[in-house]
Amino acid sequence: MEEIGIALVGCGRAGMVHARNFAGRIRGARLVSLIDPERDAVSAAARELGVADFSTDVRDALKDSRVHALVVATPTVYHRDIVVAAAHAGRHVLCEKPMAMNVRECVDMMEAAERAKVKLQIAFMRRFDPGFLAGKEAVDSGRIGYAVLVKSLSRGPSVPQPWMFDLAKSNGTLAEVNSHDIDTLRWFTGSEFDEVYAIAGNYRCPQALPAHPDYYDNVVLTAIFNNGMQGIIDGAASVSYGYDARVEVLGTKGVLFIGRLEENSVLSCAEGRGLNQSVIRSWRHLFRDAYEAEDREFIECIRGDRLPKVGGRDGMMAVSVVNAGNESIRTKKPVKVANLD
Ligand SMILES: NC(=O)c1ccc[n+]([C@@H]2O[C@H](COP(=O)([O-])OP(=O)(O)OC[C@H]3O[C@@H](n4cnc5c(N)ncnc54)[C@H](O)[C@@H]3O)[C@@H](O)[C@H]2O)c1
């Protein structure tokens, strides 16, 4: 089979992680085209990656016969239209999380992919992380008895990209930061969210306030699942101290911890300076192998003609929890999560 030609749509932070993988690390794939409406961003990416073909218009990639698949890493609000257009053009898609803004958009994307018989994978890379995989296996093995509570936190160090302050484009921190935690809770509980209650506030991003008074950079969401298990999600943006992604599972006979904050095992103690250890600074670093495994999985699904491990339904269920969480923040009340069976 010939190499799978990849076009990257959106040459920002996440897009470039995938692009660097597809530019040489993923067997059976080749990065052939780059798309971004910002000419400076797309030409800088092309220079770095040594890709000759780049454009500011996604339609160019969809007309290019060398492009078999798209990686979509634009702001969330554009995911639906790009993915539907790609499916109509017969292209497979790896779409960054959050899948879309609402369930209706997710259904459009899934239906378009099914009709065109193309693969649609959603980029929940934690499902490919060795620590998370081992944790899931331990829970399923019964090592801690029956799991009762899954707590998952994600806290990002950097100031959000400007479009992320606009809830109409991003759906806020629950979507941008915590989509991964929502997916982890679904995965670890083996169940769907029944009801959520969330509180949120803006504590570190005063610059967002004038234009986006509803933006929140700190959120806590509690949940009850259809199978009776409990969940807690803690999300934060702009925390500056490092990139923090940890999970705790409490069972009837034990507890399990996944994740770490320290970058490596070097701990120093020097006169007058106390104990020192370096901290993980970025998701790019912490999940580097997981992003690569996720990209490899996408190509193997296409080449082996099988369904991705993480598909449209996983993306859609996470979006429905984000929407319920945001409604709970607005109304200050618990909100039932739509049953989408
Ligand atoms: N899986 C992860 O761990 C992870 C990490 C970061 C971001 N993301 C997701 O990736 C997506 C992008 O986030 P980011 O942090 O890279 O944002 P970003 O702002 O760094 O990059 C977005 C890029 O998309 C471009 N763009 C805007 N509109 C476009 C369009 N219509 N067509 C093509 N390109 C367009 C922008 O010019 C920009 O270069 C979001 O959905 C985000 O949630 C996922």
Short mmCIF file of C-alpha atoms and ligand atoms in Angstrom, two decimals:
data_model
loop_
_atom_site.label_atom_id
_atom_site.label_comp_id
_atom_site.label_asym_id
_atom_site.label_seq_id
_atom_site.Cartn_x
_atom_site.Cartn_y
_atom_site.Cartn_z
CA MET A 1 0.00 0.00 0.00
CA GLU A 2 1.29 3.49 -0.80
CA GLU A 3 2.15 5.94 1.99
CA ILE A 4 -0.79 7.75 3.57
CA GLY A 5 -0.50 11.44 2.62
CA ILE A 6 -1.33 13.76 5.51
CA ALA A 7 -2.44 17.39 5.46
CA LEU A 8 -2.29 19.33 8.71
CA VAL A 9 -5.07 21.91 9.16
CA GLY A 10 -4.11 24.40 11.86
CA CYS A 11 -0.38 24.91 12.40
CA GLY A 12 -0.58 26.00 16.04
CA ARG A 13 0.59 24.31 19.24
CA ALA A 14 -1.24 20.97 18.92
CA GLY A 15 -1.02 20.83 15.14
CA MET A 16 2.76 21.09 15.21
CA VAL A 17 3.01 18.15 17.64
CA HIS A 18 1.25 15.94 15.06
CA ALA A 19 3.13 17.52 12.14
CA ARG A 20 6.52 16.74 13.68
CA ASN A 21 5.42 13.13 14.14
CA PHE A 22 4.08 12.75 10.61
CA ALA A 23 7.15 14.48 9.16
CA GLY A 24 9.27 11.40 9.87
CA ARG A 25 8.37 9.35 12.93
CA ILE A 26 5.29 7.48 11.69
CA ARG A 27 5.91 4.60 9.31
CA GLY A 28 3.58 4.42 6.34
CA ALA A 29 2.66 8.12 6.47
CA ARG A 30 4.02 11.27 4.86
CA LEU A 31 3.24 14.90 5.64
CA VAL A 32 2.45 16.46 2.26
CA SER A 33 0.57 19.67 2.95
CA LEU A 34 0.03 22.36 5.58
CA ILE A 35 -2.99 24.65 5.94
CA ASP A 36 -3.47 27.71 8.13
CA PRO A 37 -5.23 31.01 7.35
CA GLU A 38 -2.30 32.82 9.02
CA ARG A 39 0.29 33.04 6.26
CA ASP A 40 3.17 33.61 8.69
CA ALA A 41 2.23 30.53 10.75
CA VAL A 42 1.89 28.24 7.75
CA SER A 43 5.07 29.38 6.02
CA ALA A 44 7.09 29.10 9.26
CA ALA A 45 5.74 25.57 9.75
CA ALA A 46 6.60 24.67 6.15
CA ARG A 47 10.16 25.92 6.61
CA GLU A 48 10.63 23.99 9.85
CA LEU A 49 9.16 20.76 8.50
CA GLY A 50 10.60 20.96 4.99
CA VAL A 51 7.13 20.70 3.41
CA ALA A 52 6.90 22.35 -0.01
CA ASP A 53 3.10 22.61 -0.26
CA PHE A 54 1.22 24.94 2.00
CA SER A 55 -1.88 27.07 1.71
CA THR A 56 -4.23 29.35 3.63
CA ASP A 57 -7.30 27.50 2.31
CA VAL A 58 -8.29 23.98 3.35
CA ARG A 59 -10.00 23.45 -0.03
CA ASP A 60 -6.54 23.19 -1.60
CA ALA A 61 -5.77 20.12 0.52
CA LEU A 62 -9.11 18.53 -0.33
CA LYS A 63 -8.37 18.90 -4.07
CA ASP A 64 -4.87 17.43 -3.71
CA SER A 65 -4.87 13.75 -4.73
CA ARG A 66 -1.76 13.07 -2.63
CA VAL A 67 -3.74 13.90 0.54
CA HIS A 68 -5.51 10.86 1.96
CA ALA A 69 -6.13 12.15 5.47
CA LEU A 70 -6.40 15.38 7.46
CA VAL A 71 -5.24 16.19 10.97
CA VAL A 72 -7.58 18.93 12.22
CA ALA A 73 -6.06 21.11 14.95
CA THR A 74 -7.89 24.42 14.55
CA PRO A 75 -9.89 26.26 17.21
CA THR A 76 -12.84 24.04 18.16
CA VAL A 77 -15.51 26.15 16.50
CA TYR A 78 -14.16 25.20 13.03
CA HIS A 79 -13.89 21.43 13.60
CA ARG A 80 -17.38 20.52 12.38
CA ASP A 81 -17.22 22.23 8.99
CA ILE A 82 -13.68 21.08 8.20
CA VAL A 83 -14.33 17.46 9.20
CA VAL A 84 -17.61 17.27 7.26
CA ALA A 85 -15.93 18.76 4.17
CA ALA A 86 -13.03 16.33 4.51
CA ALA A 87 -15.38 13.34 4.75
CA HIS A 88 -17.35 14.53 1.73
CA ALA A 89 -14.06 14.66 -0.15
CA GLY A 90 -13.30 11.07 0.94
CA ARG A 91 -10.50 11.98 3.38
CA HIS A 92 -9.90 10.25 6.73
CA VAL A 93 -9.70 12.56 9.75
CA LEU A 94 -7.82 12.72 13.02
CA CYS A 95 -9.64 15.53 14.85
CA GLU A 96 -8.26 17.24 17.93
CA LYS A 97 -10.34 17.34 21.07
CA PRO A 98 -12.81 18.82 21.89
CA MET A 99 -14.53 17.17 18.93
CA ALA A 100 -16.91 20.12 18.37
CA MET A 101 -19.03 22.73 20.13
CA ASN A 102 -22.17 20.63 20.68
CA VAL A 103 -23.73 17.21 20.14
CA ARG A 104 -25.50 18.24 16.90
CA GLU A 105 -22.13 19.09 15.32
CA CYS A 106 -20.64 15.79 16.51
CA VAL A 107 -23.53 13.87 14.94
CA ASP A 108 -22.98 15.71 11.64
CA MET A 109 -19.31 14.73 11.71
CA MET A 110 -19.98 11.07 12.54
CA GLU A 111 -22.70 10.76 9.91
CA ALA A 112 -20.48 12.34 7.25
CA ALA A 113 -17.62 9.95 8.09
CA GLU A 114 -19.89 6.90 8.13
CA ARG A 115 -21.51 7.84 4.82
CA ALA A 116 -18.12 8.36 3.17
CA LYS A 117 -16.67 5.23 4.85
CA VAL A 118 -13.68 7.18 6.14
CA LYS A 119 -12.03 6.89 9.57
CA LEU A 120 -12.76 9.50 12.22
CA GLN A 121 -10.42 9.39 15.20
CA ILE A 122 -10.63 11.83 18.13
CA ALA A 123 -7.34 12.90 19.69
CA PHE A 124 -7.66 11.65 23.27
CA MET A 125 -3.98 10.70 23.47
CA ARG A 126 -4.12 9.71 27.16
CA ARG A 127 -5.71 6.47 25.96
CA PHE A 128 -2.29 5.66 24.46
CA ASP A 129 -0.17 6.70 27.44
CA PRO A 130 1.58 3.74 29.13
CA GLY A 131 0.77 5.01 32.65
CA PHE A 132 -2.91 5.51 31.91
CA LEU A 133 -3.11 2.13 30.14
CA ALA A 134 -1.49 0.39 33.13
CA GLY A 135 -3.87 2.22 35.49
CA LYS A 136 -6.91 1.13 33.52
CA GLU A 137 -5.63 -2.46 33.51
CA ALA A 138 -5.10 -2.34 37.29
CA VAL A 139 -8.63 -1.04 37.88
CA ASP A 140 -10.14 -3.70 35.62
CA SER A 141 -8.11 -6.44 37.31
CA GLY A 142 -9.83 -5.71 40.63
CA ARG A 143 -6.54 -4.89 42.38
CA ILE A 144 -8.26 -2.14 44.41
CA GLY A 145 -11.56 -3.98 44.72
CA TYR A 146 -14.45 -2.26 43.03
CA ALA A 147 -13.63 1.25 41.87
CA VAL A 148 -15.83 3.82 43.58
CA LEU A 149 -14.42 7.27 42.77
CA VAL A 150 -12.27 8.52 39.87
CA LYS A 151 -10.61 11.92 40.38
CA SER A 152 -8.79 13.50 37.47
CA LEU A 153 -7.07 16.84 37.30
CA SER A 154 -5.47 18.78 34.48
CA ARG A 155 -3.79 22.14 35.00
CA GLY A 156 -1.98 23.94 32.23
CA PRO A 157 0.86 26.41 32.88
CA SER A 158 0.46 28.79 29.95
CA VAL A 159 -1.83 31.73 29.35
CA PRO A 160 -4.63 30.43 27.07
CA GLN A 161 -4.56 31.35 23.38
CA PRO A 162 -6.77 34.45 22.86
CA TRP A 163 -9.58 32.49 21.14
CA MET A 164 -9.87 30.22 24.19
CA PHE A 165 -11.19 33.14 26.30
CA ASP A 166 -14.25 33.23 24.02
CA LEU A 167 -16.65 30.52 25.16
CA ALA A 168 -18.47 30.75 21.82
CA LYS A 169 -15.28 29.50 20.13
CA SER A 170 -13.85 27.18 22.77
CA ASN A 171 -16.58 26.22 25.30
CA GLY A 172 -14.13 27.26 28.02
CA THR A 173 -11.69 25.45 30.28
CA LEU A 174 -13.94 22.42 30.74
CA ALA A 175 -13.59 21.81 27.00
CA GLU A 176 -10.06 23.03 26.37
CA VAL A 177 -8.36 21.56 29.41
CA ASN A 178 -10.73 18.97 30.87
CA SER A 179 -11.98 17.13 27.76
CA HIS A 180 -9.15 14.69 28.51
CA ASP A 181 -10.30 14.20 32.12
CA ILE A 182 -13.90 13.67 31.00
CA ASP A 183 -12.73 11.00 28.60
CA THR A 184 -10.56 9.40 31.30
CA LEU A 185 -13.54 9.22 33.67
CA ARG A 186 -15.70 7.56 30.99
CA TRP A 187 -12.88 5.16 30.19
CA PHE A 188 -12.03 4.24 33.79
CA THR A 189 -15.61 3.95 35.05
CA GLY A 190 -16.71 2.05 31.93
CA SER A 191 -19.90 4.06 32.22
CA GLU A 192 -21.53 7.28 31.07
CA PHE A 193 -22.04 10.46 33.09
CA ASP A 194 -25.53 10.69 34.57
CA GLU A 195 -25.45 14.09 36.31
CA VAL A 196 -22.87 16.82 36.90
CA TYR A 197 -22.50 19.84 39.13
CA ALA A 198 -19.78 22.40 38.42
CA ILE A 199 -18.42 25.60 39.92
CA ALA A 200 -15.98 27.92 38.18
CA GLY A 201 -14.30 31.30 38.36
CA ASN A 202 -11.63 33.47 36.81
CA TYR A 203 -8.75 33.89 39.25
CA ARG A 204 -5.62 34.30 37.12
CA CYS A 205 -6.68 35.83 33.78
CA PRO A 206 -7.95 39.37 34.50
CA GLN A 207 -7.02 40.37 30.94
CA ALA A 208 -9.94 38.22 29.69
CA LEU A 209 -12.54 40.00 31.83
CA PRO A 210 -13.47 43.07 29.73
CA ALA A 211 -14.25 41.14 26.53
CA HIS A 212 -15.17 37.78 28.09
CA PRO A 213 -16.69 38.18 31.56
CA ASP A 214 -17.94 34.57 31.44
CA TYR A 215 -14.45 33.11 30.91
CA TYR A 216 -13.30 30.90 33.79
CA ASP A 217 -9.79 29.59 34.40
CA ASN A 218 -10.59 27.34 37.34
CA VAL A 219 -13.32 24.72 37.50
CA VAL A 220 -14.38 21.83 39.71
CA LEU A 221 -16.93 19.33 38.45
CA THR A 222 -18.49 16.53 40.45
CA ALA A 223 -20.34 13.69 38.75
CA ILE A 224 -22.42 10.61 39.32
CA PHE A 225 -22.27 7.87 36.69
CA ASN A 226 -25.01 5.59 35.33
CA ASN A 227 -23.36 2.65 37.15
CA GLY A 228 -23.32 4.52 40.48
CA MET A 229 -19.62 5.44 40.48
CA GLN A 230 -18.50 8.93 41.44
CA GLY A 231 -16.23 11.38 39.64
CA ILE A 232 -14.39 14.62 40.36
CA ILE A 233 -12.64 16.79 37.77
CA ASP A 234 -10.40 19.71 38.64
CA GLY A 235 -9.31 21.95 35.78
CA ALA A 236 -7.18 25.03 35.61
CA ALA A 237 -5.47 27.22 33.04
CA SER A 238 -2.58 29.62 33.42
CA VAL A 239 -1.28 27.99 36.64
CA SER A 240 2.36 28.78 35.73
CA TYR A 241 3.93 26.21 38.12
CA GLY A 242 4.05 23.41 35.52
CA TYR A 243 1.88 20.99 33.57
CA ASP A 244 -0.05 18.87 36.01
CA ALA A 245 -2.14 15.84 34.95
CA ARG A 246 -2.89 13.26 37.64
CA VAL A 247 -5.56 10.67 38.35
CA GLU A 248 -6.58 8.93 41.57
CA VAL A 249 -8.93 5.96 41.68
CA LEU A 250 -10.39 5.00 45.06
CA GLY A 251 -11.74 1.47 45.31
CA THR A 252 -13.41 -0.66 47.96
CA LYS A 253 -10.03 -2.25 48.80
CA GLY A 254 -7.38 0.26 47.86
CA VAL A 255 -6.35 3.31 45.90
CA LEU A 256 -4.39 3.88 42.72
CA PHE A 257 -2.45 6.96 41.57
CA ILE A 258 -1.49 7.77 37.98
CA GLY A 259 0.77 10.60 36.87
CA ARG A 260 3.49 12.72 38.38
CA LEU A 261 4.49 16.34 38.56
CA GLU A 262 8.26 15.84 38.72
CA GLU A 263 10.14 15.80 35.41
CA ASN A 264 12.58 13.09 36.46
CA SER A 265 13.88 11.35 39.56
CA VAL A 266 16.69 13.82 40.30
CA LEU A 267 16.18 15.41 43.71
CA SER A 268 18.79 17.80 45.01
CA CYS A 269 19.42 19.32 48.41
CA ALA A 270 21.89 22.19 48.62
CA GLU A 271 22.97 24.44 51.46
CA GLY A 272 20.35 27.13 52.02
CA ARG A 273 18.24 26.01 49.09
CA GLY A 274 16.26 23.11 50.53
CA LEU A 275 15.03 20.26 48.42
CA ASN A 276 14.80 20.85 44.68
CA GLN A 277 13.30 18.86 41.84
CA SER A 278 12.33 19.97 38.35
CA VAL A 279 8.71 20.02 37.26
CA ILE A 280 7.11 18.95 33.96
CA ARG A 281 6.58 22.14 31.99
CA SER A 282 4.43 21.03 29.07
CA TRP A 283 1.87 18.52 27.81
CA ARG A 284 4.05 18.18 24.71
CA HIS A 285 6.77 16.69 26.89
CA LEU A 286 4.64 14.62 29.30
CA PHE A 287 2.60 12.96 26.56
CA ARG A 288 5.19 12.92 23.74
CA ASP A 289 5.06 9.12 23.36
CA ALA A 290 1.27 9.08 23.64
CA TYR A 291 0.87 11.60 20.80
CA GLU A 292 3.17 9.48 18.67
CA ALA A 293 1.24 6.28 19.50
CA GLU A 294 -2.04 8.05 18.72
CA ASP A 295 -0.73 9.18 15.32
CA ARG A 296 0.55 5.66 14.62
CA GLU A 297 -2.86 4.22 15.53
CA PHE A 298 -4.52 6.58 13.02
CA ILE A 299 -2.34 5.35 10.18
CA GLU A 300 -2.73 1.69 11.21
CA CYS A 301 -6.53 2.07 11.22
CA ILE A 302 -6.47 3.47 7.71
CA ARG A 303 -4.04 0.87 6.40
CA GLY A 304 -5.73 -2.03 8.23
CA ASP A 305 -9.25 -0.74 7.49
CA ARG A 306 -10.40 -0.95 11.10
CA LEU A 307 -12.20 1.41 13.46
CA PRO A 308 -10.04 3.74 15.61
CA LYS A 309 -9.81 2.90 19.32
CA VAL A 310 -11.09 6.39 20.11
CA GLY A 311 -13.87 7.44 17.78
CA GLY A 312 -16.64 9.95 17.21
CA ARG A 313 -18.88 8.59 19.96
CA ASP A 314 -16.12 9.16 22.55
CA GLY A 315 -15.70 12.72 21.30
CA MET A 316 -19.44 13.36 21.32
CA MET A 317 -19.97 12.03 24.86
CA ALA A 318 -17.21 14.31 26.14
CA VAL A 319 -18.77 17.30 24.37
CA SER A 320 -22.14 16.55 25.97
CA VAL A 321 -20.51 16.54 29.44
CA VAL A 322 -18.77 19.87 28.66
CA ASN A 323 -22.11 21.40 27.66
CA ALA A 324 -23.83 20.05 30.80
CA GLY A 325 -20.96 21.34 32.97
CA ASN A 326 -21.15 24.80 31.43
CA GLU A 327 -24.92 24.84 31.97
CA SER A 328 -24.37 23.88 35.61
CA ILE A 329 -21.85 26.74 36.02
CA ARG A 330 -24.37 29.19 34.51
CA THR A 331 -27.45 27.96 36.43
CA LYS A 332 -25.62 26.99 39.65
CA LYS A 333 -27.63 23.74 39.61
CA PRO A 334 -26.90 20.04 38.95
CA VAL A 335 -27.53 19.13 35.30
CA LYS A 336 -28.48 15.76 33.81
CA VAL A 337 -26.19 14.69 30.97
CA ALA A 338 -28.13 13.83 27.82
CA ASN A 339 -28.58 10.09 27.29
CA LEU A 340 -27.37 9.67 23.71
CA ASP A 341 -27.90 5.94 23.17
N1 LIG B 1 -4.60 16.85 22.55
C1 LIG B 1 -4.03 17.81 23.26
O1 LIG B 1 -3.39 17.53 24.26
C2 LIG B 1 -4.19 19.25 22.82
C3 LIG B 1 -3.29 20.20 23.29
C4 LIG B 1 -3.47 21.53 22.87
C5 LIG B 1 -4.52 21.85 22.03
N2 LIG B 1 -5.39 20.89 21.62
C6 LIG B 1 -6.53 21.19 20.73
O2 LIG B 1 -6.04 21.53 19.43
C7 LIG B 1 -6.85 22.54 18.84
C8 LIG B 1 -5.97 23.75 18.55
O3 LIG B 1 -5.43 24.24 19.76
P1 LIG B 1 -4.00 24.95 19.82
O4 LIG B 1 -3.66 25.10 21.24
O5 LIG B 1 -3.06 24.30 18.89
O6 LIG B 1 -4.42 26.39 19.25
P2 LIG B 1 -3.49 27.44 18.50
O7 LIG B 1 -4.22 28.75 18.62
O8 LIG B 1 -2.09 27.33 18.97
O9 LIG B 1 -3.50 26.93 16.99
C9 LIG B 1 -4.64 26.99 16.19
C10 LIG B 1 -4.18 27.24 14.76
O10 LIG B 1 -5.30 27.07 13.90
C11 LIG B 1 -5.27 28.11 12.94
N3 LIG B 1 -6.62 28.30 12.39
C12 LIG B 1 -7.60 29.12 12.82
N4 LIG B 1 -8.70 28.97 12.04
C13 LIG B 1 -8.39 28.04 11.11
C14 LIG B 1 -9.10 27.46 10.03
N5 LIG B 1 -10.37 27.81 9.77
N6 LIG B 1 -8.47 26.54 9.26
C15 LIG B 1 -7.19 26.18 9.52
N7 LIG B 1 -6.46 26.70 10.55
C16 LIG B 1 -7.06 27.61 11.32
C17 LIG B 1 -4.72 29.31 13.67
O11 LIG B 1 -4.21 30.29 12.79
C18 LIG B 1 -3.65 28.66 14.54
O12 LIG B 1 -2.40 28.60 13.87
C19 LIG B 1 -7.97 22.81 19.85
O13 LIG B 1 -9.08 22.01 19.53
C20 LIG B 1 -7.34 22.39 21.18
O14 LIG B 1 -8.28 22.01 22.15
C21 LIG B 1 -5.22 19.59 21.98
#
